[in-house]
Amino acid sequence: MKKKLCISLFLFISITTFGQVIPKGTRFIGGDLKFNITESKVKSVVQNNVFMIGITPSFTSFTKDNTAFTVSLGYSINTTGSKASFSSELLKASVHTISAGFYLSNYKMFNEKFGASIRYGGEVGYLFTTTSLTADSDDLLKGAILDLNAGPGVIYLLNDKWAIEGVTSLVNITSVYTKSGDLSSYTMSTNISLNPSVGIGFRYFLK
């Protein structure tokens, strides 16, 4: 734990104290796309599969040198198909999530093309379920999500208008509330990882 916290502190100090300046007033729009599909078969017959796709457009404005504020809107769908004994068709259930995010980032450019960042913020979201089975809508899962996270990132400038940026979530605090019919549940989790997943997206500079 101490090692992880020391690494995070070193990243924060190195990024916010030294380096070239991204000037106040710089703005860019961006978009992140996530996609995943998995499938399992038994004797060439699909038994279950998972399909996920998500898109998150965003707008970033530098409120002062090297410091930016980002707002984002996101939508994702995660569909799971499972084969039941009473049907030759895959029974499908989809979880839809609509979210809004707010982030504060500190940047440091090492040269004219490559830089690093540290980002803090979170997302709030609403989720609901649809299914291929006939079901009472009140019995389908609904819920809300609050996710607070922080982590380092990198940015590479392709030219004076386009850039590629990768961001990670090294520290996460997540709260989830779900309800299905008369049943409801609440969970809260925390996670610190030095091997996080990376989200990559394009950025288009407005100024």
mmCIF file of C-alpha atoms in Angstrom:
data_model
loop_
_atom_site.group_PDB
_atom_site.id
_atom_site.type_symbol
_atom_site.label_atom_id
_atom_site.label_comp_id
_atom_site.label_asym_id
_atom_site.label_seq_id
_atom_site.Cartn_x
_atom_site.Cartn_y
_atom_site.Cartn_z
ATOM 1 C CA MET A 1 0.000 0.000 0.000
ATOM 2 C CA LYS A 2 2.781 2.471 0.930
ATOM 3 C CA LYS A 3 4.573 1.731 -2.340
ATOM 4 C CA LYS A 4 1.419 2.421 -4.372
ATOM 5 C CA LEU A 5 0.735 5.697 -2.564
ATOM 6 C CA CYS A 6 4.345 6.838 -3.011
ATOM 7 C CA ILE A 7 4.175 6.163 -6.759
ATOM 8 C CA SER A 8 0.924 8.145 -7.032
ATOM 9 C CA LEU A 9 2.436 11.057 -5.071
ATOM 10 C CA PHE A 10 5.553 11.042 -7.279
ATOM 11 C CA LEU A 11 3.393 11.165 -10.419
ATOM 12 C CA PHE A 12 1.425 14.109 -9.022
ATOM 13 C CA ILE A 13 4.526 16.120 -8.051
ATOM 14 C CA SER A 14 6.402 15.450 -11.304
ATOM 15 C CA ILE A 15 3.443 16.388 -13.499
ATOM 16 C CA THR A 16 2.290 19.525 -11.718
ATOM 17 C CA THR A 17 5.651 21.089 -10.845
ATOM 18 C CA PHE A 18 7.813 20.892 -13.977
ATOM 19 C CA GLY A 19 7.503 21.060 -17.750
ATOM 20 C CA GLN A 20 6.196 23.125 -20.642
ATOM 21 C CA VAL A 21 2.908 25.005 -20.450
ATOM 22 C CA ILE A 22 -0.427 24.203 -22.091
ATOM 23 C CA PRO A 23 -1.918 27.716 -21.981
ATOM 24 C CA LYS A 24 -5.153 28.829 -20.402
ATOM 25 C CA GLY A 25 -7.957 29.018 -22.957
ATOM 26 C CA THR A 26 -6.963 25.853 -24.857
ATOM 27 C CA ARG A 27 -10.035 23.724 -25.630
ATOM 28 C CA PHE A 28 -10.622 20.376 -27.273
ATOM 29 C CA ILE A 29 -13.448 17.941 -27.898
ATOM 30 C CA GLY A 30 -12.931 14.207 -27.678
ATOM 31 C CA GLY A 31 -14.504 10.817 -28.000
ATOM 32 C CA ASP A 32 -13.725 7.477 -26.390
ATOM 33 C CA LEU A 33 -14.955 4.162 -27.819
ATOM 34 C CA LYS A 34 -14.935 0.840 -25.958
ATOM 35 C CA PHE A 35 -15.767 -2.492 -27.580
ATOM 36 C CA ASN A 36 -15.655 -6.109 -26.428
ATOM 37 C CA ILE A 37 -17.121 -9.391 -27.657
ATOM 38 C CA THR A 38 -16.640 -12.920 -26.301
ATOM 39 C CA GLU A 39 -18.242 -16.197 -27.263
ATOM 40 C CA SER A 40 -18.123 -19.811 -26.072
ATOM 41 C CA LYS A 41 -19.146 -22.870 -28.071
ATOM 42 C CA VAL A 42 -19.738 -26.567 -27.431
ATOM 43 C CA LYS A 43 -19.523 -28.721 -30.575
ATOM 44 C CA SER A 44 -19.791 -25.589 -32.751
ATOM 45 C CA VAL A 45 -23.004 -24.518 -30.983
ATOM 46 C CA VAL A 46 -22.900 -21.147 -29.227
ATOM 47 C CA GLN A 47 -23.715 -21.573 -25.529
ATOM 48 C CA ASN A 48 -23.239 -17.991 -24.385
ATOM 49 C CA ASN A 49 -21.799 -14.715 -25.583
ATOM 50 C CA VAL A 50 -21.145 -11.195 -24.334
ATOM 51 C CA PHE A 51 -21.210 -8.053 -26.458
ATOM 52 C CA MET A 52 -20.298 -4.624 -25.081
ATOM 53 C CA ILE A 53 -19.943 -1.258 -26.777
ATOM 54 C CA GLY A 54 -19.710 2.201 -25.244
ATOM 55 C CA ILE A 55 -19.140 5.729 -26.509
ATOM 56 C CA THR A 56 -18.237 8.803 -24.452
ATOM 57 C CA PRO A 57 -17.996 12.236 -26.140
ATOM 58 C CA SER A 58 -16.303 14.927 -24.035
ATOM 59 C CA PHE A 59 -15.339 18.615 -23.912
ATOM 60 C CA THR A 60 -12.176 19.902 -22.210
ATOM 61 C CA SER A 61 -11.247 23.492 -21.366
ATOM 62 C CA PHE A 62 -8.007 24.696 -19.758
ATOM 63 C CA THR A 63 -9.095 27.026 -16.969
ATOM 64 C CA LYS A 64 -5.470 27.941 -16.275
ATOM 65 C CA ASP A 65 -2.033 26.912 -17.548
ATOM 66 C CA ASN A 66 -1.609 23.097 -17.439
ATOM 67 C CA THR A 67 -4.967 22.609 -15.677
ATOM 68 C CA ALA A 68 -8.101 21.451 -17.500
ATOM 69 C CA PHE A 69 -11.728 20.704 -16.649
ATOM 70 C CA THR A 70 -13.543 17.999 -18.647
ATOM 71 C CA VAL A 71 -17.241 17.162 -18.905
ATOM 72 C CA SER A 72 -18.457 14.016 -20.659
ATOM 73 C CA LEU A 73 -21.620 12.117 -21.538
ATOM 74 C CA GLY A 74 -21.611 8.383 -22.073
ATOM 75 C CA TYR A 75 -23.759 5.495 -23.211
ATOM 76 C CA SER A 76 -22.905 1.800 -23.092
ATOM 77 C CA ILE A 77 -24.750 -1.445 -23.679
ATOM 78 C CA ASN A 78 -23.654 -4.833 -22.360
ATOM 79 C CA THR A 79 -25.608 -7.750 -23.840
ATOM 80 C CA THR A 80 -25.316 -11.310 -22.525
ATOM 81 C CA GLY A 81 -26.776 -14.269 -24.389
ATOM 82 C CA SER A 82 -27.256 -17.663 -22.713
ATOM 83 C CA LYS A 83 -28.611 -20.908 -24.112
ATOM 84 C CA ALA A 84 -31.454 -22.445 -22.078
ATOM 85 C CA SER A 85 -32.441 -26.132 -22.052
ATOM 86 C CA PHE A 86 -35.988 -25.340 -23.200
ATOM 87 C CA SER A 87 -35.034 -23.196 -26.198
ATOM 88 C CA SER A 88 -32.784 -23.433 -29.246
ATOM 89 C CA GLU A 89 -32.380 -19.649 -29.224
ATOM 90 C CA LEU A 90 -30.039 -17.609 -27.063
ATOM 91 C CA LEU A 91 -31.908 -15.782 -24.321
ATOM 92 C CA LYS A 92 -30.561 -12.241 -24.243
ATOM 93 C CA ALA A 93 -30.458 -9.607 -21.520
ATOM 94 C CA SER A 94 -28.942 -6.154 -22.002
ATOM 95 C CA VAL A 95 -27.782 -3.658 -19.395
ATOM 96 C CA HIS A 96 -27.863 -0.053 -20.663
ATOM 97 C CA THR A 97 -25.927 2.663 -18.813
ATOM 98 C CA ILE A 98 -26.269 6.424 -19.361
ATOM 99 C CA SER A 99 -23.674 8.522 -17.537
ATOM 100 C CA ALA A 100 -22.232 12.003 -17.052
ATOM 101 C CA GLY A 101 -18.645 12.632 -15.966
ATOM 102 C CA PHE A 102 -16.687 15.544 -14.493
ATOM 103 C CA TYR A 103 -12.867 15.576 -14.309
ATOM 104 C CA LEU A 104 -9.968 17.857 -13.328
ATOM 105 C CA SER A 105 -6.617 17.167 -15.026
ATOM 106 C CA ASN A 106 -3.054 18.459 -14.626
ATOM 107 C CA TYR A 107 -0.835 18.151 -17.730
ATOM 108 C CA LYS A 108 2.918 18.238 -18.321
ATOM 109 C CA MET A 109 4.390 18.211 -21.841
ATOM 110 C CA PHE A 110 7.821 16.567 -22.088
ATOM 111 C CA ASN A 111 8.310 17.876 -25.640
ATOM 112 C CA GLU A 112 6.229 19.289 -28.499
ATOM 113 C CA LYS A 113 4.460 15.958 -29.100
ATOM 114 C CA PHE A 114 4.323 13.872 -25.932
ATOM 115 C CA GLY A 115 2.975 14.633 -22.467
ATOM 116 C CA ALA A 116 1.537 13.100 -19.314
ATOM 117 C CA SER A 117 -1.344 13.926 -17.008
ATOM 118 C CA ILE A 118 -2.973 13.066 -13.719
ATOM 119 C CA ARG A 119 -6.774 13.083 -13.629
ATOM 120 C CA TYR A 120 -9.308 13.211 -10.779
ATOM 121 C CA GLY A 121 -13.074 13.055 -10.980
ATOM 122 C CA GLY A 122 -15.972 10.716 -11.405
ATOM 123 C CA GLU A 123 -19.172 9.710 -13.127
ATOM 124 C CA VAL A 124 -22.809 9.361 -12.162
ATOM 125 C CA GLY A 125 -24.982 7.006 -14.155
ATOM 126 C CA TYR A 126 -28.396 5.413 -14.539
ATOM 127 C CA LEU A 127 -28.731 1.795 -15.635
ATOM 128 C CA PHE A 128 -31.668 -0.280 -16.804
ATOM 129 C CA THR A 129 -32.181 -3.761 -18.245
ATOM 130 C CA THR A 130 -34.002 -5.071 -21.304
ATOM 131 C CA THR A 131 -34.542 -8.752 -22.113
ATOM 132 C CA SER A 132 -35.699 -10.948 -24.984
ATOM 133 C CA LEU A 133 -38.170 -12.639 -22.622
ATOM 134 C CA THR A 134 -41.629 -11.212 -21.956
ATOM 135 C CA ALA A 135 -41.414 -9.661 -18.506
ATOM 136 C CA ASP A 136 -43.061 -7.050 -16.333
ATOM 137 C CA SER A 137 -41.036 -3.848 -16.677
ATOM 138 C CA ASP A 138 -41.213 -3.353 -12.892
ATOM 139 C CA ASP A 139 -39.299 -6.617 -12.408
ATOM 140 C CA LEU A 140 -36.406 -5.618 -14.670
ATOM 141 C CA LEU A 141 -33.235 -4.367 -13.014
ATOM 142 C CA LYS A 142 -32.790 -0.600 -12.655
ATOM 143 C CA GLY A 143 -30.253 1.356 -10.680
ATOM 144 C CA ALA A 144 -27.779 4.191 -10.192
ATOM 145 C CA ILE A 145 -23.975 4.274 -10.133
ATOM 146 C CA LEU A 146 -21.473 6.725 -8.617
ATOM 147 C CA ASP A 147 -17.827 6.153 -9.514
ATOM 148 C CA LEU A 148 -14.988 8.362 -8.210
ATOM 149 C CA ASN A 149 -11.540 7.714 -9.663
ATOM 150 C CA ALA A 150 -8.042 9.067 -10.177
ATOM 151 C CA GLY A 151 -5.111 8.010 -12.296
ATOM 152 C CA PRO A 152 -2.315 8.989 -14.698
ATOM 153 C CA GLY A 153 -2.605 9.391 -18.456
ATOM 154 C CA VAL A 154 -0.601 10.206 -21.581
ATOM 155 C CA ILE A 155 -1.265 12.422 -24.593
ATOM 156 C CA TYR A 156 0.385 12.455 -28.034
ATOM 157 C CA LEU A 157 -0.123 15.338 -30.465
ATOM 158 C CA LEU A 158 -0.491 14.105 -34.052
ATOM 159 C CA ASN A 159 -0.574 17.655 -35.451
ATOM 160 C CA ASP A 160 -1.862 21.104 -34.463
ATOM 161 C CA LYS A 161 -5.495 19.868 -34.493
ATOM 162 C CA TRP A 162 -5.524 16.187 -33.501
ATOM 163 C CA ALA A 163 -4.201 14.211 -30.548
ATOM 164 C CA ILE A 164 -4.508 10.732 -29.043
ATOM 165 C CA GLU A 165 -4.991 10.498 -25.277
ATOM 166 C CA GLY A 166 -4.929 7.486 -22.982
ATOM 167 C CA VAL A 167 -6.271 7.606 -19.419
ATOM 168 C CA THR A 168 -6.362 5.096 -16.570
ATOM 169 C CA SER A 169 -8.223 4.660 -13.284
ATOM 170 C CA LEU A 170 -5.629 3.741 -10.676
ATOM 171 C CA VAL A 171 -7.856 4.440 -7.650
ATOM 172 C CA ASN A 172 -11.615 3.764 -7.708
ATOM 173 C CA ILE A 173 -14.456 4.234 -5.225
ATOM 174 C CA THR A 174 -17.715 2.861 -6.618
ATOM 175 C CA SER A 175 -21.259 2.884 -5.213
ATOM 176 C CA VAL A 176 -24.099 0.991 -6.914
ATOM 177 C CA TYR A 177 -27.816 0.933 -6.047
ATOM 178 C CA THR A 178 -30.090 -1.495 -7.895
ATOM 179 C CA LYS A 179 -33.785 -2.372 -7.693
ATOM 180 C CA SER A 180 -35.793 -5.217 -9.243
ATOM 181 C CA GLY A 181 -39.444 -5.473 -8.249
ATOM 182 C CA ASP A 182 -39.594 -5.394 -4.453
ATOM 183 C CA LEU A 183 -35.904 -6.264 -4.095
ATOM 184 C CA SER A 184 -33.208 -3.611 -3.792
ATOM 185 C CA SER A 185 -29.504 -3.665 -2.977
ATOM 186 C CA TYR A 186 -26.624 -1.269 -2.336
ATOM 187 C CA THR A 187 -22.927 -2.025 -2.712
ATOM 188 C CA MET A 188 -19.806 0.080 -2.252
ATOM 189 C CA SER A 189 -16.295 -0.936 -3.271
ATOM 190 C CA THR A 190 -12.802 0.549 -3.349
ATOM 191 C CA ASN A 191 -9.882 -0.512 -5.491
ATOM 192 C CA ILE A 192 -6.226 0.492 -5.831
ATOM 193 C CA SER A 193 -4.391 -1.107 -8.742
ATOM 194 C CA LEU A 194 -1.006 -0.619 -10.399
ATOM 195 C CA ASN A 195 -2.227 -2.646 -13.393
ATOM 196 C CA PRO A 196 -5.335 -0.731 -14.523
ATOM 197 C CA SER A 197 -7.090 -0.896 -17.874
ATOM 198 C CA VAL A 198 -6.455 1.933 -20.338
ATOM 199 C CA GLY A 199 -9.067 3.953 -22.213
ATOM 200 C CA ILE A 200 -7.880 5.544 -25.473
ATOM 201 C CA GLY A 201 -9.587 8.267 -27.483
ATOM 202 C CA PHE A 202 -9.041 11.015 -30.060
ATOM 203 C CA ARG A 203 -8.968 14.736 -29.253
ATOM 204 C CA TYR A 204 -9.681 17.641 -31.624
ATOM 205 C CA PHE A 205 -8.338 21.060 -30.614
ATOM 206 C CA LEU A 206 -10.678 24.024 -30.980
ATOM 207 C CA LYS A 207 -7.985 26.516 -29.984
#
